[in-house]
């Protein structure tokens, strides 16, 4: 496996994204009453150009268990 600054800059963002997803999932599990609001924030952060007419449907898909 490569070592050094170039390797760190290409690997760390991916690791950080995975860590953020895990932390988000843990937070939603701990706060089920806020899951819809959290899902809405996640959907808008990942897809800022998503039309608001599709936002509720996307949130429902994210929070479905």
CSV table of N, CA and C in Angstrom, one decimal:
chain,number,residue,atom,x,y,z
A,1,UNK,N,0.8,-1.2,0.0
A,1,UNK,CA,0.0,0.0,0.0
A,1,UNK,C,0.9,1.2,0.0
A,2,UNK,N,0.6,2.2,-0.9
A,2,UNK,CA,1.4,3.4,-0.9
A,2,UNK,C,1.4,4.2,0.4
A,3,UNK,N,2.4,4.9,0.6
A,3,UNK,CA,2.5,5.7,1.9
A,3,UNK,C,2.9,7.1,1.5
A,4,UNK,N,2.6,8.0,2.4
A,4,UNK,CA,3.0,9.4,2.1
A,4,UNK,C,1.8,10.4,2.0
A,5,UNK,N,2.1,11.6,1.7
A,5,UNK,CA,1.1,12.7,1.7
A,5,UNK,C,0.1,12.4,0.5
A,6,UNK,N,0.5,12.0,-0.6
A,6,UNK,CA,-0.4,11.8,-1.8
A,6,UNK,C,-1.4,10.7,-1.4
A,7,UNK,N,-1.0,9.7,-0.8
A,7,UNK,CA,-1.9,8.6,-0.4
A,7,UNK,C,-2.9,9.1,0.6
A,8,UNK,N,-2.4,9.8,1.6
A,8,UNK,CA,-3.3,10.3,2.6
A,8,UNK,C,-4.4,11.2,2.1
A,9,UNK,N,-4.1,12.0,1.1
A,9,UNK,CA,-5.1,13.0,0.6
A,9,UNK,C,-6.1,12.2,-0.2
A,10,UNK,N,-5.8,11.1,-0.8
A,10,UNK,CA,-6.8,10.4,-1.6
A,10,UNK,C,-7.6,9.4,-0.7
A,11,UNK,N,-7.1,9.0,0.4
A,11,UNK,CA,-7.7,8.0,1.2
A,11,UNK,C,-8.6,8.6,2.3
A,12,UNK,N,-8.1,9.6,2.9
A,12,UNK,CA,-8.8,10.2,4.1
A,12,UNK,C,-10.2,10.7,3.8
A,13,UNK,N,-10.4,11.4,2.7
A,13,UNK,CA,-11.8,11.9,2.5
A,13,UNK,C,-12.8,10.7,2.4
A,14,UNK,N,-12.4,9.6,1.8
A,14,UNK,CA,-13.3,8.4,1.8
A,14,UNK,C,-13.5,7.9,3.2
A,15,UNK,N,-12.4,7.8,4.0
A,15,UNK,CA,-12.6,7.3,5.3
A,15,UNK,C,-13.5,8.3,6.1
A,16,UNK,N,-13.3,9.5,6.0
A,16,UNK,CA,-14.1,10.5,6.7
A,16,UNK,C,-15.5,10.4,6.3
A,17,UNK,N,-15.8,10.2,5.1
A,17,UNK,CA,-17.2,10.1,4.6
A,17,UNK,C,-17.9,8.8,5.2
A,18,UNK,N,-17.1,7.7,5.3
A,18,UNK,CA,-17.7,6.5,5.9
A,18,UNK,C,-17.9,6.7,7.4
A,19,UNK,N,-17.0,7.4,8.0
A,19,UNK,CA,-17.2,7.7,9.5
A,19,UNK,C,-18.4,8.6,9.7
A,20,UNK,N,-18.5,9.6,8.9
A,20,UNK,CA,-19.7,10.5,9.0
A,20,UNK,C,-21.0,9.7,8.8
A,21,UNK,N,-21.1,8.8,7.9
A,21,UNK,CA,-22.3,8.0,7.7
A,21,UNK,C,-22.6,7.1,8.9
A,22,UNK,N,-21.5,6.5,9.4
A,22,UNK,CA,-21.7,5.7,10.6
A,22,UNK,C,-22.2,6.5,11.8
A,23,UNK,N,-21.6,7.7,12.0
A,23,UNK,CA,-22.0,8.6,13.1
A,23,UNK,C,-23.4,9.0,12.9
A,24,UNK,N,-23.8,9.4,11.7
A,24,UNK,CA,-25.2,9.8,11.4
A,24,UNK,C,-26.2,8.7,11.7
A,25,UNK,N,-25.8,7.4,11.3
A,25,UNK,CA,-26.7,6.3,11.5
A,25,UNK,C,-26.9,6.1,13.0
A,26,UNK,N,-25.8,6.2,13.8
A,26,UNK,CA,-25.9,6.0,15.2
A,26,UNK,C,-26.7,7.1,15.8
A,27,UNK,N,-26.6,8.3,15.4
A,27,UNK,CA,-27.4,9.4,15.9
A,27,UNK,C,-28.9,9.2,15.6
A,28,UNK,N,-29.2,8.8,14.4
A,28,UNK,CA,-30.6,8.6,14.1
A,28,UNK,C,-31.2,7.4,14.9
A,29,UNK,N,-30.4,6.4,15.2
A,29,UNK,CA,-30.9,5.3,16.0
A,29,UNK,C,-31.1,5.7,17.4
A,30,UNK,N,-30.3,6.6,17.9
A,30,UNK,CA,-30.4,7.1,19.3
A,30,UNK,C,-31.5,8.2,19.4
A,31,UNK,N,-31.9,8.8,18.3
A,31,UNK,CA,-33.0,9.9,18.3
A,31,UNK,C,-34.0,9.6,17.3
A,32,UNK,N,-34.8,8.5,17.5
A,32,UNK,CA,-35.8,8.2,16.4
A,32,UNK,C,-36.9,9.3,16.2
A,33,UNK,N,-37.1,10.1,17.2
A,33,UNK,CA,-38.1,11.2,17.1
A,33,UNK,C,-37.6,12.3,16.1
A,34,UNK,N,-36.3,12.3,15.9
A,34,UNK,CA,-35.7,13.3,15.0
A,34,UNK,C,-35.2,12.7,13.7
A,35,UNK,N,-35.5,11.5,13.4
A,35,UNK,CA,-35.0,10.8,12.3
A,35,UNK,C,-35.4,11.5,11.0
A,36,UNK,N,-36.6,11.9,10.9
A,36,UNK,CA,-37.1,12.6,9.6
A,36,UNK,C,-36.3,13.9,9.4
A,37,UNK,N,-36.1,14.7,10.4
A,37,UNK,CA,-35.4,15.9,10.2
A,37,UNK,C,-33.9,15.6,9.8
A,38,UNK,N,-33.3,14.6,10.4
A,38,UNK,CA,-32.0,14.3,10.1
A,38,UNK,C,-31.9,13.8,8.7
A,39,UNK,N,-32.8,12.9,8.3
A,39,UNK,CA,-32.8,12.4,6.9
A,39,UNK,C,-33.0,13.5,5.9
A,40,UNK,N,-33.8,14.5,6.2
A,40,UNK,CA,-34.0,15.6,5.3
A,40,UNK,C,-32.7,16.4,5.1
A,41,UNK,N,-32.0,16.6,6.2
A,41,UNK,CA,-30.7,17.3,6.2
A,41,UNK,C,-29.7,16.5,5.3
A,42,UNK,N,-29.7,15.2,5.5
A,42,UNK,CA,-28.7,14.4,4.8
A,42,UNK,C,-29.1,14.4,3.3
A,43,UNK,N,-30.3,14.3,2.9
A,43,UNK,CA,-30.7,14.3,1.5
A,43,UNK,C,-30.4,15.6,0.9
A,44,UNK,N,-30.7,16.7,1.6
A,44,UNK,CA,-30.4,18.0,1.0
A,44,UNK,C,-28.9,18.2,0.9
A,45,UNK,N,-28.1,17.7,1.8
A,45,UNK,CA,-26.6,17.9,1.8
A,45,UNK,C,-26.0,17.1,0.6
A,46,UNK,N,-26.6,15.9,0.4
A,46,UNK,CA,-26.0,15.1,-0.7
A,46,UNK,C,-26.6,15.5,-2.1
A,47,UNK,N,-27.8,16.0,-2.1
A,47,UNK,CA,-28.4,16.3,-3.4
A,47,UNK,C,-29.0,17.7,-3.3
A,48,UNK,N,-28.2,18.8,-3.3
A,48,UNK,CA,-28.7,20.1,-3.1
A,48,UNK,C,-29.7,20.6,-4.2
A,49,UNK,N,-29.5,20.0,-5.4
A,49,UNK,CA,-30.4,20.4,-6.5
A,49,UNK,C,-31.7,19.6,-6.6
A,50,UNK,N,-31.9,18.7,-5.6
A,50,UNK,CA,-33.2,17.9,-5.7
A,50,UNK,C,-34.4,18.9,-5.5
A,51,UNK,N,-35.3,18.7,-6.4
A,51,UNK,CA,-36.6,19.6,-6.3
A,51,UNK,C,-37.3,19.2,-5.0
A,52,UNK,N,-37.9,20.3,-4.4
A,52,UNK,CA,-38.6,20.1,-3.2
A,52,UNK,C,-39.8,19.1,-3.3
A,53,UNK,N,-40.3,19.0,-4.5
A,53,UNK,CA,-41.4,18.1,-4.8
A,53,UNK,C,-41.0,16.7,-4.6
A,54,UNK,N,-39.7,16.4,-4.7
A,54,UNK,CA,-39.3,15.0,-4.5
A,54,UNK,C,-38.6,14.8,-3.1
A,55,UNK,N,-38.5,15.8,-2.3
A,55,UNK,CA,-37.8,15.7,-1.1
A,55,UNK,C,-38.5,14.8,-0.1
A,56,UNK,N,-39.8,14.9,0.0
A,56,UNK,CA,-40.6,14.1,1.0
A,56,UNK,C,-40.4,12.6,0.6
A,57,UNK,N,-40.5,12.3,-0.7
A,57,UNK,CA,-40.3,10.9,-1.1
A,57,UNK,C,-38.9,10.4,-0.8
A,58,UNK,N,-37.9,11.2,-1.0
A,58,UNK,CA,-36.6,10.8,-0.8
A,58,UNK,C,-36.4,10.6,0.7
A,59,UNK,N,-36.9,11.4,1.6
A,59,UNK,CA,-36.8,11.3,3.0
A,59,UNK,C,-37.5,10.0,3.5
A,60,UNK,N,-38.7,9.7,2.9
A,60,UNK,CA,-39.4,8.5,3.2
A,60,UNK,C,-38.5,7.2,2.9
A,61,UNK,N,-37.8,7.3,1.7
A,61,UNK,CA,-37.0,6.2,1.3
A,61,UNK,C,-35.8,6.0,2.3
A,62,UNK,N,-35.2,7.1,2.8
A,62,UNK,CA,-34.1,7.1,3.7
A,62,UNK,C,-34.5,6.6,5.0
A,63,UNK,N,-35.7,6.9,5.5
A,63,UNK,CA,-36.1,6.6,6.9
A,63,UNK,C,-36.8,5.2,7.0
A,64,UNK,N,-37.1,4.7,5.8
A,64,UNK,CA,-37.9,3.4,5.8
A,64,UNK,C,-37.0,2.3,6.5
A,65,UNK,N,-37.7,1.5,7.3
A,65,UNK,CA,-36.9,0.4,8.0
A,65,UNK,C,-37.3,-0.9,7.5
